[in-house]
Coordinates of C-alpha atoms in Angstrom, one line a residue:
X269 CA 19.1 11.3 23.2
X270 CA 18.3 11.9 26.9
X271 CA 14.8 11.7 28.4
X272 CA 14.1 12.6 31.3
X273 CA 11.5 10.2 33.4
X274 CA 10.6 9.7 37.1
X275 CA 10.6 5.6 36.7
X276 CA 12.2 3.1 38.7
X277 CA 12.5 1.1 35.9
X278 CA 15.8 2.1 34.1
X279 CA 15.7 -0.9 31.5
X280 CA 13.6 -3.3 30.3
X281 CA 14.2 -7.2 29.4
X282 CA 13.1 -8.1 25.7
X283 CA 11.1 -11.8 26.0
X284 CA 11.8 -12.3 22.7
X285 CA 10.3 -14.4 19.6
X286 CA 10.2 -18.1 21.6
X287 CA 11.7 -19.2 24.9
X288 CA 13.0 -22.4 23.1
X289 CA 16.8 -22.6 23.0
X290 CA 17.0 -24.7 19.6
X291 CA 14.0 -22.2 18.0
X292 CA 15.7 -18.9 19.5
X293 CA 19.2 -20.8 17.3
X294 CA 17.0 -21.2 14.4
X295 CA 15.6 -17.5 14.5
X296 CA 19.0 -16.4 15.5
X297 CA 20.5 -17.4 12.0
X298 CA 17.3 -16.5 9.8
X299 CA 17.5 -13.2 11.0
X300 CA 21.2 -13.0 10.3
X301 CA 21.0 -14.0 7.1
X302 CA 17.7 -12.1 5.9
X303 CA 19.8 -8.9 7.5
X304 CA 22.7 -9.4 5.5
X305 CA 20.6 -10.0 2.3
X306 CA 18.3 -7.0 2.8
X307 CA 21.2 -4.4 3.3
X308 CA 22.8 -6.5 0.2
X309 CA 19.8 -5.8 -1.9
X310 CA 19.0 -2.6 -1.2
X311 CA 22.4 -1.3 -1.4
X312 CA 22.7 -2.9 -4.9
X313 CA 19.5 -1.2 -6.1
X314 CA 20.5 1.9 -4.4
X315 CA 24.5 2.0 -6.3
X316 CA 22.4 0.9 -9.6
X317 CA 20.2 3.9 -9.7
X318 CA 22.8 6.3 -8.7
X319 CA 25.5 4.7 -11.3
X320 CA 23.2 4.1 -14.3
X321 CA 21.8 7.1 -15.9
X322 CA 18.9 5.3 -17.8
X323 CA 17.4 4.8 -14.0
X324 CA 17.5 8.7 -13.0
X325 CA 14.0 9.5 -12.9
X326 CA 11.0 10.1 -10.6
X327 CA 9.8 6.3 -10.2
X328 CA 13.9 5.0 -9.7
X329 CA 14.3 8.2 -7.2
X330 CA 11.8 6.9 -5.1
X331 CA 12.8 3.5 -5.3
X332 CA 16.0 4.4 -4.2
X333 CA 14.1 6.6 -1.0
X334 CA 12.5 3.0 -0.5
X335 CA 15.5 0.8 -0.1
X336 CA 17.5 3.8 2.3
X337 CA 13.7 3.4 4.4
X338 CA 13.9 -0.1 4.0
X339 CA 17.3 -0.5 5.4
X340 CA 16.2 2.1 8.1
X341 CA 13.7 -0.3 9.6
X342 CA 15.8 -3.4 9.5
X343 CA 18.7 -1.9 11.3
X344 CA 16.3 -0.5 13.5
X345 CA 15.1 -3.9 15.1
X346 CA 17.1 -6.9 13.7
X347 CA 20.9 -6.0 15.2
X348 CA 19.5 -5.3 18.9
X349 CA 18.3 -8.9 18.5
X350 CA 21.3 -10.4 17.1
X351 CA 23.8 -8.7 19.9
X352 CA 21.4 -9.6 22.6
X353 CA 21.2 -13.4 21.4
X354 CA 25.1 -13.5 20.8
X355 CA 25.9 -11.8 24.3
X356 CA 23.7 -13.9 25.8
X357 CA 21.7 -10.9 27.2
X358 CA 17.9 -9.6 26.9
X359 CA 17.6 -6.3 28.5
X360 CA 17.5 -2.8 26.7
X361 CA 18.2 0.7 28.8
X362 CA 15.3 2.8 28.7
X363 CA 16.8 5.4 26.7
X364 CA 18.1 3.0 24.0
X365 CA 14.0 1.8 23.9
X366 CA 12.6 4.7 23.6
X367 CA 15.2 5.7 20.8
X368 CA 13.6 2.4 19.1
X369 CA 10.7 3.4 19.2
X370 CA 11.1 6.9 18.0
X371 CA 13.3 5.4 14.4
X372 CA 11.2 2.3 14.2
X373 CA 8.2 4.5 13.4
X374 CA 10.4 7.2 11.9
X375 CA 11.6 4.9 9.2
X376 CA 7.9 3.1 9.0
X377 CA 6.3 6.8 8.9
X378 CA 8.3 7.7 6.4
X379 CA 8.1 4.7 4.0
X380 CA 4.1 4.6 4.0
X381 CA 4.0 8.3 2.8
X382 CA 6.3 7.2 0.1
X383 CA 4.7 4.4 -1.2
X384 CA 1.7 6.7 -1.4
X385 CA 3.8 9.2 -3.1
X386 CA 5.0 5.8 -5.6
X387 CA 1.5 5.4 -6.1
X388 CA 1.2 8.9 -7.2
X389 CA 3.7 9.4 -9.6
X390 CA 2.4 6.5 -11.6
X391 CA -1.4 8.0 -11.6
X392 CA 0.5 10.6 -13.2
X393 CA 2.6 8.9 -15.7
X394 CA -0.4 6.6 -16.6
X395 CA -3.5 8.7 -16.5
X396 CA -1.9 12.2 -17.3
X397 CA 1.0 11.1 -19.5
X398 CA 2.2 14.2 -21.7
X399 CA 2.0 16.4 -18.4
X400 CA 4.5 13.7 -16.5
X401 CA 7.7 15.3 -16.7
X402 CA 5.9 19.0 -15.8
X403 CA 4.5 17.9 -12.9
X404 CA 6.8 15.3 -11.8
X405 CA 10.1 17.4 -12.2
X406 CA 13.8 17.0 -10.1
X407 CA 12.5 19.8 -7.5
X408 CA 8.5 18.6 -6.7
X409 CA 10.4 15.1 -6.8
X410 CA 12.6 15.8 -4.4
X411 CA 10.2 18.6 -1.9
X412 CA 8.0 15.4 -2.4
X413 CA 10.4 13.1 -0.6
X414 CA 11.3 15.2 1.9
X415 CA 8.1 15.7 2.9
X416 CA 7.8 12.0 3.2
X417 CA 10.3 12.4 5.3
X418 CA 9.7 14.9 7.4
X419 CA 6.3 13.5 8.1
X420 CA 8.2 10.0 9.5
X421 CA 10.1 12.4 11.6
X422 CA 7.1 13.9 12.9
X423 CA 5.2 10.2 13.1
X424 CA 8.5 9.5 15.4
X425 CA 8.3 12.0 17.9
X426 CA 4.5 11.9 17.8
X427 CA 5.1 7.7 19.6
X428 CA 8.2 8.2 21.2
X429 CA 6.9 11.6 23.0
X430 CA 3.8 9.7 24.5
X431 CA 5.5 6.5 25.5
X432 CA 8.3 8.3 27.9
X433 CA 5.8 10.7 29.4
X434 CA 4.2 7.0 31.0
X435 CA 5.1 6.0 34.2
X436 CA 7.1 2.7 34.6
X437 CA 6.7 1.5 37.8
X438 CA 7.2 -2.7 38.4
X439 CA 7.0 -4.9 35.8
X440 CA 9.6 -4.6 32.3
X441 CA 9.6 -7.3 30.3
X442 CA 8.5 -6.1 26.8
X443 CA 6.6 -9.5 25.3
X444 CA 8.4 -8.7 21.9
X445 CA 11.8 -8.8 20.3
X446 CA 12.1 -4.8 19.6
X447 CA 10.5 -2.2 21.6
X448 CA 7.1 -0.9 21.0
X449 CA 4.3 1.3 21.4
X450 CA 1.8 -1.4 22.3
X451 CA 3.9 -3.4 24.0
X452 CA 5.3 -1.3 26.2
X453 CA 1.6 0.4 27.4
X454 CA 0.9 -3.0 29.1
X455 CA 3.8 -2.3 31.6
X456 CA 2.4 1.7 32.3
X457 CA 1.3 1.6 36.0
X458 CA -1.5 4.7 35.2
X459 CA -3.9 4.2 32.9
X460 CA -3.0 4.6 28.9
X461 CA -6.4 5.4 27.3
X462 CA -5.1 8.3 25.9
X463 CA -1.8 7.0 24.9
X464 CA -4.5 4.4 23.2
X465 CA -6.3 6.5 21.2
X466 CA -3.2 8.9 20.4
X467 CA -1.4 5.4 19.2
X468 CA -4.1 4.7 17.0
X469 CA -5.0 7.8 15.5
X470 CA -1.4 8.3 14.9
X471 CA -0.5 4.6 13.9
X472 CA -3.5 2.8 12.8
X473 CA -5.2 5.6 10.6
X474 CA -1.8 6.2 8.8
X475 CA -1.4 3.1 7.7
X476 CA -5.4 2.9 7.1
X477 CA -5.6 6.2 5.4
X478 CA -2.2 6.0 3.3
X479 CA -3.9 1.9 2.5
X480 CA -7.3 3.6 1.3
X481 CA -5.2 6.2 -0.6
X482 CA -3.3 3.9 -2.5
X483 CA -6.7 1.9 -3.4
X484 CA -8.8 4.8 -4.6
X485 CA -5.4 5.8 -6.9
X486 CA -5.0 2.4 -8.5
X487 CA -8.5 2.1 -9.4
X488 CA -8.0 5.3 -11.4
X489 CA -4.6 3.7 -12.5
X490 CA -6.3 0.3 -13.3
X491 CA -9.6 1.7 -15.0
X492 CA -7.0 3.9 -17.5
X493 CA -4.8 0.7 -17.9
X494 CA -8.1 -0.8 -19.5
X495 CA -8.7 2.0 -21.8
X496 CA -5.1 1.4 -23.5
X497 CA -5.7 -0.6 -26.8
X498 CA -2.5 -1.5 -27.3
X499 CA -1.9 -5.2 -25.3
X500 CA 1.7 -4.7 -25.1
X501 CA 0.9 -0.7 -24.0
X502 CA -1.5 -2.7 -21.1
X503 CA 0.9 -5.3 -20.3
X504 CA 3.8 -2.9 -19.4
X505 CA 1.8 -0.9 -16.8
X506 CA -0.1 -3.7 -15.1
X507 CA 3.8 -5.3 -14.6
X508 CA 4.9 -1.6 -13.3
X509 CA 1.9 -1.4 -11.0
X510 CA 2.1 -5.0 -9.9
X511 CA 5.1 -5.0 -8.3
X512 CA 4.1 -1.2 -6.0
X513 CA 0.9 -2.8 -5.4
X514 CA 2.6 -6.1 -3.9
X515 CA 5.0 -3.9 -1.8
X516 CA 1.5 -2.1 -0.4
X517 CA 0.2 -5.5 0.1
X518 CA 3.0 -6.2 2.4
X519 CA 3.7 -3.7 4.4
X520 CA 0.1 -2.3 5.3
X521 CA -1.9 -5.4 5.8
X522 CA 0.3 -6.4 8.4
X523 CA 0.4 -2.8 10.2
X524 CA -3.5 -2.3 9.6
X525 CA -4.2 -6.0 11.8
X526 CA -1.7 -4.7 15.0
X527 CA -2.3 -0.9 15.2
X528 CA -6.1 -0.7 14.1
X529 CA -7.3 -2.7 17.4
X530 CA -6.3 -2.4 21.4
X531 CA -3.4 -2.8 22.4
X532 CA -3.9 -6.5 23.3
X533 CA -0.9 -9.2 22.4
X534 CA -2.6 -11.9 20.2
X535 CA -0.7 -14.7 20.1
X536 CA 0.1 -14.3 16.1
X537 CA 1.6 -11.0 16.6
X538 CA 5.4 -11.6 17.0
X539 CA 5.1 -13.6 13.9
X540 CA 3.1 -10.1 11.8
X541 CA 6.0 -8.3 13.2
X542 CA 8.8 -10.3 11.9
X543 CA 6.9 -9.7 8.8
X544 CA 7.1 -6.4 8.5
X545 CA 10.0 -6.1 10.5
X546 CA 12.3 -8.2 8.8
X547 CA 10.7 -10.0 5.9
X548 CA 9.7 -6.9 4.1
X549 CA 12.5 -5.2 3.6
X550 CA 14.2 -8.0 2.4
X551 CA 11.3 -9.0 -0.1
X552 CA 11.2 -5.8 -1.7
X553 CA 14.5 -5.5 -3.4
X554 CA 13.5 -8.8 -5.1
X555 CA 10.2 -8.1 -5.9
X556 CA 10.9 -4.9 -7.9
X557 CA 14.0 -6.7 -9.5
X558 CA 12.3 -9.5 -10.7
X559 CA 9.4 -7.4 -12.3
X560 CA 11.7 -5.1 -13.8
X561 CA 13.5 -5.6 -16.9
X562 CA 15.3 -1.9 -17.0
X563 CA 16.4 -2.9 -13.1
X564 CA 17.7 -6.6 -14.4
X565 CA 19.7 -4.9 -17.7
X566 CA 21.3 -2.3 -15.4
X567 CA 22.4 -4.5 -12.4
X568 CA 24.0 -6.9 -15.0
X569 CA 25.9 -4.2 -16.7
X570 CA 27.0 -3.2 -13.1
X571 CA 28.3 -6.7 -12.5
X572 CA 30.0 -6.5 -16.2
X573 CA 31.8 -3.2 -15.3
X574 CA 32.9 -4.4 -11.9
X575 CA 33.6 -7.8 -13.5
X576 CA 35.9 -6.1 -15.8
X577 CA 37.7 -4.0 -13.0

């Protein structure tokens, strides 16, 4: 991708998590091996769900959707970090920033419209039951996902556009590890009040709105879970729910506290964006594993079948 800018400033210089050499060495490896065990993880429970036909409907589909999102986001920030700390080397073209931009909140887009859409499908299967598989069939599934999709493409060009229409003009060192919206406003030489606003109406209220969505759902889901009689019958959907409403938990929380304020670095904030950066992605596979007993059985009669090859 090409964009076209009247800047002097033709790259920018990533300042990174910490300055210290021995903590930038103890990041360096964390990240490494968090990376390798999120696209691990969600690789295996994307192969699972393809391979095991027990796991072919709506709620494994868009797990599946979560892991490809999940993977998205990771690749997105943590390799750029891992070549420029191997290399030796800090700085980023302009381009290549504003094209991390654009798929950081692409992939992040995409994934909070699909855990709204998670949230969703099981208000349907637990408070409309016998009308599940009618409403929740293989074609709304999948227009459902795209749109998902579509509206991270569209939350995408609707950060990227704003943020290479700024002038650039002196300073460019980005006080993050990966490119951002926020960031990156500090080093405008014209004033960003409406690339402000624009960032949080298009940021801050999507993650607040899709957040507020989600709530007002599971305390439909949660007031019908009461109703059941049956323990076991309650037991099984609070462990279902559980596990979507810990994903929520984890990747809005931290996306509400830096998008829903101005644009001011706190000096928390490179430690909330490793979080849902880097930790979430890789915390997901496991959390929906662990909770998951059909998951569990399937994986270990992947690794019987591959065991036997």
């Amino acid at each position: 991708m090409e964009f076209r800018n009247e800047t002097r400033v033709t790259q920018f210089i990533l300042l990174g998590i910490s300055s210290d050499p021995d903590l930038q060495i103890i990041f360096f490896v964390l990240f490494l091996v968090i990376y390798l065990l999120t696209l691990g993880g969600n690789l295996l429970i994307m192969v699972t769900i393809y391979v095991d036909s027990q796991l072919h409907s709506p709620m494994y589909f868009f797990l599946s959707n979560l892991s490809v999102l999940d993977v998205g986001v990771s690749t997105v920030v943590v390799p750029k970090f891992l070549v420029n700390f191997f290399l030796q080397i800090r700085t980023i073209s302009f381009n290549g920033c504003i094209a991390q931009v654009f798929f950081y909140h692409f992939f992040e887009g995409a994934e909070s419209l699909l855990l709204v859409l998670m949230a969703y499908d099981r208000y349907v299967a637990i408070c409309n039951p016998l009308r599940y598989t009618v409403i929740m069939n293989s074609r709304a599934c999948l227009l459902l996902v795209v749109s998902t999709w579509v509206g991270g493409l569209m939350h995408g060009f609707g950060q990227a556009f704003p943020a290479v229409q700024l002038p650039y003009c002196g300073p460019n060192e980005i006080n993050q590890f990966f490119c951002d919206t926020r960031p990156l406003s500090v080093l405008a030489c014209s004033s960003t009040f409406i690339n402000e606003i624009t960032d949080m109406i298009n940021s801050g209220v999507l993650a607040l709105g899709s957040f507020l969505v989600l709530l007002i759902s599971y305390v439909y889901i949660i007031s019908t879970v009461l109703k059941i009689r049956s323990s076991e019958g309650r037991q099984k959907a609070f462990s279902t729910c559980a596990s979507h409403l810990m994903v929520v938990a984890l990747f809005f929380c931290p996306l509400v506290f830096i998008y829903m304020r101005p644009p001011v670095m706190l000096a928390g904030d490179k430690l909330v964006s490793v979080f849902y950066t880097v930790v979430t992605p890789w915390l997901n596979p496991f959390i929906y594993t662990l909770r998951n007993e059909k998951v569990k059985k399937a994986i270990k009669k992947l690794g019987g079948k591959m065991s036997m090859n």
